[in-house]
JSON list of C-alpha atoms in Angstrom, two decimals:
[
{"chain": "W", "resi": 1, "resn": "MET", "atom": "CA", "xyz": [1.34, 43.35, -1.97]},
{"chain": "W", "resi": 2, "resn": "SER", "atom": "CA", "xyz": [2.02, 39.91, -0.58]},
{"chain": "W", "resi": 3, "resn": "ILE", "atom": "CA", "xyz": [-0.20, 38.01, 1.82]},
{"chain": "W", "resi": 4, "resn": "ASN", "atom": "CA", "xyz": [1.15, 37.00, 5.22]},
{"chain": "W", "resi": 5, "resn": "PHE", "atom": "CA", "xyz": [1.65, 33.69, 7.00]},
{"chain": "W", "resi": 6, "resn": "LEU", "atom": "CA", "xyz": [-1.72, 33.81, 8.77]},
{"chain": "W", "resi": 7, "resn": "LYS", "atom": "CA", "xyz": [-3.45, 34.10, 5.37]},
{"chain": "W", "resi": 8, "resn": "VAL", "atom": "CA", "xyz": [-1.48, 31.08, 4.11]},
{"chain": "W", "resi": 9, "resn": "VAL", "atom": "CA", "xyz": [-2.71, 29.08, 7.13]},
{"chain": "W", "resi": 10, "resn": "GLU", "atom": "CA", "xyz": [-6.27, 30.31, 6.49]},
{"chain": "W", "resi": 11, "resn": "TYR", "atom": "CA", "xyz": [-6.12, 29.19, 2.84]},
{"chain": "W", "resi": 12, "resn": "LEU", "atom": "CA", "xyz": [-4.68, 25.78, 3.73]},
{"chain": "W", "resi": 13, "resn": "ASP", "atom": "CA", "xyz": [-7.33, 25.24, 6.42]},
{"chain": "W", "resi": 14, "resn": "ALA", "atom": "CA", "xyz": [-10.09, 26.26, 4.02]},
{"chain": "W", "resi": 15, "resn": "SER", "atom": "CA", "xyz": [-8.77, 23.81, 1.42]},
{"chain": "W", "resi": 16, "resn": "VAL", "atom": "CA", "xyz": [-9.39, 20.89, 3.79]},
{"chain": "W", "resi": 17, "resn": "GLY", "atom": "CA", "xyz": [-12.81, 22.05, 4.95]},
{"chain": "W", "resi": 18, "resn": "GLY", "atom": "CA", "xyz": [-11.86, 24.22, 7.92]},
{"chain": "W", "resi": 19, "resn": "ALA", "atom": "CA", "xyz": [-9.47, 24.61, 10.82]},
{"chain": "W", "resi": 20, "resn": "ASP", "atom": "CA", "xyz": [-11.22, 21.90, 12.83]},
{"chain": "W", "resi": 21, "resn": "GLN", "atom": "CA", "xyz": [-10.95, 19.21, 10.13]},
{"chain": "W", "resi": 22, "resn": "GLN", "atom": "CA", "xyz": [-8.68, 16.22, 10.62]},
{"chain": "W", "resi": 23, "resn": "VAL", "atom": "CA", "xyz": [-5.97, 15.80, 7.99]},
{"chain": "W", "resi": 24, "resn": "TRP", "atom": "CA", "xyz": [-4.81, 12.22, 7.54]},
{"chain": "W", "resi": 25, "resn": "ALA", "atom": "CA", "xyz": [-1.48, 10.90, 6.24]},
{"chain": "W", "resi": 26, "resn": "HIS", "atom": "CA", "xyz": [0.89, 13.87, 6.73]},
{"chain": "W", "resi": 27, "resn": "GLY", "atom": "CA", "xyz": [-1.33, 15.79, 9.17]},
{"chain": "W", "resi": 28, "resn": "ALA", "atom": "CA", "xyz": [-2.11, 19.51, 9.22]},
{"chain": "W", "resi": 29, "resn": "PHE", "atom": "CA", "xyz": [1.56, 20.51, 9.31]},
{"chain": "W", "resi": 30, "resn": "TRP", "atom": "CA", "xyz": [0.68, 24.22, 8.95]},
{"chain": "W", "resi": 31, "resn": "ARG", "atom": "CA", "xyz": [-1.27, 24.36, 12.20]},
{"chain": "W", "resi": 32, "resn": "ASP", "atom": "CA", "xyz": [0.20, 25.34, 15.55]},
{"chain": "W", "resi": 33, "resn": "VAL", "atom": "CA", "xyz": [3.59, 26.31, 14.13]},
{"chain": "W", "resi": 34, "resn": "SER", "atom": "CA", "xyz": [5.25, 29.68, 13.76]},
{"chain": "W", "resi": 35, "resn": "ARG", "atom": "CA", "xyz": [6.08, 31.18, 10.40]},
{"chain": "W", "resi": 36, "resn": "ASP", "atom": "CA", "xyz": [9.75, 30.27, 10.95]},
{"chain": "W", "resi": 37, "resn": "GLU", "atom": "CA", "xyz": [8.90, 26.68, 11.86]},
{"chain": "W", "resi": 38, "resn": "PHE", "atom": "CA", "xyz": [6.69, 26.39, 8.78]},
{"chain": "W", "resi": 39, "resn": "VAL", "atom": "CA", "xyz": [9.28, 27.83, 6.39]},
{"chain": "W", "resi": 40, "resn": "ASN", "atom": "CA", "xyz": [12.07, 25.65, 7.85]},
{"chain": "W", "resi": 41, "resn": "MET", "atom": "CA", "xyz": [10.04, 22.46, 8.17]},
{"chain": "W", "resi": 42, "resn": "ASP", "atom": "CA", "xyz": [11.73, 19.17, 7.41]},
{"chain": "W", "resi": 43, "resn": "PRO", "atom": "CA", "xyz": [10.79, 17.66, 4.05]},
{"chain": "W", "resi": 44, "resn": "ILE", "atom": "CA", "xyz": [7.49, 15.80, 3.97]},
{"chain": "W", "resi": 45, "resn": "TYR", "atom": "CA", "xyz": [7.82, 12.41, 2.26]},
{"chain": "W", "resi": 46, "resn": "GLY", "atom": "CA", "xyz": [11.17, 13.64, 0.95]},
{"chain": "W", "resi": 47, "resn": "VAL", "atom": "CA", "xyz": [9.75, 16.80, -0.64]},
{"chain": "W", "resi": 48, "resn": "GLU", "atom": "CA", "xyz": [11.03, 20.20, 0.50]},
{"chain": "W", "resi": 49, "resn": "LEU", "atom": "CA", "xyz": [7.95, 22.19, 1.50]},
{"chain": "W", "resi": 50, "resn": "ILE", "atom": "CA", "xyz": [9.18, 25.75, 0.98]},
{"chain": "W", "resi": 51, "resn": "THR", "atom": "CA", "xyz": [12.04, 27.09, -1.14]},
{"chain": "W", "resi": 52, "resn": "VAL", "atom": "CA", "xyz": [12.14, 30.71, 0.02]},
{"chain": "W", "resi": 53, "resn": "GLY", "atom": "CA", "xyz": [12.17, 33.02, -2.99]},
{"chain": "W", "resi": 54, "resn": "ASN", "atom": "CA", "xyz": [10.97, 30.28, -5.37]},
{"chain": "W", "resi": 55, "resn": "GLY", "atom": "CA", "xyz": [7.24, 29.70, -5.08]},
{"chain": "W", "resi": 56, "resn": "ALA", "atom": "CA", "xyz": [6.97, 27.68, -8.29]},
{"chain": "W", "resi": 57, "resn": "GLY", "atom": "CA", "xyz": [9.77, 25.38, -7.15]},
{"chain": "W", "resi": 58, "resn": "SER", "atom": "CA", "xyz": [8.34, 24.81, -3.67]},
{"chain": "W", "resi": 59, "resn": "GLY", "atom": "CA", "xyz": [6.79, 21.46, -2.84]},
{"chain": "W", "resi": 60, "resn": "LEU", "atom": "CA", "xyz": [3.74, 23.15, -1.33]},
{"chain": "W", "resi": 61, "resn": "ILE", "atom": "CA", "xyz": [2.89, 24.89, -4.60]},
{"chain": "W", "resi": 62, "resn": "LYS", "atom": "CA", "xyz": [3.62, 21.80, -6.68]},
{"chain": "W", "resi": 63, "resn": "SER", "atom": "CA", "xyz": [1.33, 19.78, -4.40]},
{"chain": "W", "resi": 64, "resn": "LEU", "atom": "CA", "xyz": [-1.52, 22.27, -4.81]},
{"chain": "W", "resi": 65, "resn": "ARG", "atom": "CA", "xyz": [-1.08, 22.58, -8.58]},
{"chain": "W", "resi": 66, "resn": "GLY", "atom": "CA", "xyz": [-0.58, 18.86, -9.17]},
{"chain": "W", "resi": 67, "resn": "GLU", "atom": "CA", "xyz": [2.93, 19.16, -10.60]},
{"chain": "W", "resi": 68, "resn": "ASP", "atom": "CA", "xyz": [5.57, 16.42, -10.42]},
{"chain": "W", "resi": 69, "resn": "PRO", "atom": "CA", "xyz": [6.07, 14.70, -7.99]},
{"chain": "W", "resi": 70, "resn": "PHE", "atom": "CA", "xyz": [2.36, 15.36, -7.31]},
{"chain": "W", "resi": 71, "resn": "GLY", "atom": "CA", "xyz": [-0.60, 14.59, -9.54]},
{"chain": "W", "resi": 72, "resn": "VAL", "atom": "CA", "xyz": [-0.62, 10.79, -9.72]},
{"chain": "W", "resi": 73, "resn": "ASP", "atom": "CA", "xyz": [-4.43, 11.07, -9.48]},
{"chain": "W", "resi": 74, "resn": "ASP", "atom": "CA", "xyz": [-4.42, 13.50, -12.42]},
{"chain": "W", "resi": 75, "resn": "GLY", "atom": "CA", "xyz": [-2.18, 11.40, -14.69]},
{"chain": "W", "resi": 76, "resn": "VAL", "atom": "CA", "xyz": [0.99, 13.46, -14.23]},
{"chain": "W", "resi": 77, "resn": "GLU", "atom": "CA", "xyz": [3.82, 11.37, -15.64]},
{"chain": "W", "resi": 78, "resn": "GLY", "atom": "CA", "xyz": [6.34, 10.36, -12.98]},
{"chain": "W", "resi": 79, "resn": "ALA", "atom": "CA", "xyz": [4.15, 11.59, -10.12]},
{"chain": "W", "resi": 80, "resn": "ARG", "atom": "CA", "xyz": [4.33, 9.70, -6.82]},
{"chain": "W", "resi": 81, "resn": "PHE", "atom": "CA", "xyz": [1.74, 11.57, -4.76]},
{"chain": "W", "resi": 82, "resn": "ARG", "atom": "CA", "xyz": [-1.81, 12.80, -5.15]},
{"chain": "W", "resi": 83, "resn": "THR", "atom": "CA", "xyz": [-2.60, 16.44, -5.80]},
{"chain": "W", "resi": 84, "resn": "MET", "atom": "CA", "xyz": [-3.40, 18.25, -2.56]},
{"chain": "W", "resi": 85, "resn": "PRO", "atom": "CA", "xyz": [-5.70, 18.44, -0.88]},
{"chain": "W", "resi": 86, "resn": "SER", "atom": "CA", "xyz": [-6.19, 14.78, -1.59]},
{"chain": "W", "resi": 87, "resn": "GLN", "atom": "CA", "xyz": [-9.68, 13.67, -2.60]},
{"chain": "W", "resi": 88, "resn": "MET", "atom": "CA", "xyz": [-11.06, 17.19, -2.12]},
{"chain": "W", "resi": 89, "resn": "PRO", "atom": "CA", "xyz": [-11.79, 20.06, -4.49]},
{"chain": "W", "resi": 90, "resn": "ALA", "atom": "CA", "xyz": [-8.67, 21.85, -5.68]},
{"chain": "W", "resi": 91, "resn": "MET", "atom": "CA", "xyz": [-7.69, 25.13, -4.08]},
{"chain": "W", "resi": 92, "resn": "ALA", "atom": "CA", "xyz": [-8.57, 28.11, -6.28]},
{"chain": "W", "resi": 93, "resn": "ALA", "atom": "CA", "xyz": [-5.73, 28.97, -8.67]},
{"chain": "W", "resi": 94, "resn": "SER", "atom": "CA", "xyz": [-5.80, 32.58, -7.45]},
{"chain": "W", "resi": 95, "resn": "ARG", "atom": "CA", "xyz": [-5.11, 31.43, -3.89]},
{"chain": "W", "resi": 96, "resn": "ILE", "atom": "CA", "xyz": [-2.30, 29.16, -5.02]},
{"chain": "W", "resi": 97, "resn": "ASP", "atom": "CA", "xyz": [-0.84, 32.12, -6.92]},
{"chain": "W", "resi": 98, "resn": "GLU", "atom": "CA", "xyz": [-1.06, 34.25, -3.76]},
{"chain": "W", "resi": 99, "resn": "ILE", "atom": "CA", "xyz": [0.77, 31.61, -1.71]},
{"chain": "W", "resi": 100, "resn": "SER", "atom": "CA", "xyz": [3.38, 31.26, -4.45]},
{"chain": "W", "resi": 101, "resn": "GLY", "atom": "CA", "xyz": [3.83, 35.05, -4.44]},
{"chain": "W", "resi": 102, "resn": "TRP", "atom": "CA", "xyz": [4.22, 34.97, -0.67]},
{"chain": "W", "resi": 103, "resn": "ILE", "atom": "CA", "xyz": [7.05, 32.45, -1.07]},
{"chain": "W", "resi": 104, "resn": "ASP", "atom": "CA", "xyz": [8.59, 34.51, -3.91]},
{"chain": "W", "resi": 105, "resn": "ASP", "atom": "CA", "xyz": [8.51, 37.55, -1.60]},
{"chain": "W", "resi": 106, "resn": "GLY", "atom": "CA", "xyz": [10.51, 35.74, 1.10]},
{"chain": "W", "resi": 107, "resn": "CYS", "atom": "CA", "xyz": [7.59, 34.45, 3.19]},
{"chain": "W", "resi": 108, "resn": "PRO", "atom": "CA", "xyz": [6.83, 37.64, 5.17]},
{"chain": "W", "resi": 109, "resn": "GLU", "atom": "CA", "xyz": [5.31, 37.24, 8.61]}
]
């Protein structure tokens, strides 16, 4: 069974230290938006955030896993951006997998 959008928001907030933490550079783009706004968000720094039905190909998942174009801080060849969350502990792989599964499942509300 897939997680829902509120769980995705919870995981993203937890990855930056909580829902009240400031997020610099791109901001906390997952806060105060609906599921539809999140899924249809404009690219961030030219990277498509969500590719519905393709978790592994979504920019959000690549950013959390440190896959090209992310991972410059981890030595990923060709990377342009840091792994997210930047300068913080990585999100647990199981949570990233859950978010990826949510995207694979069509991003249910």
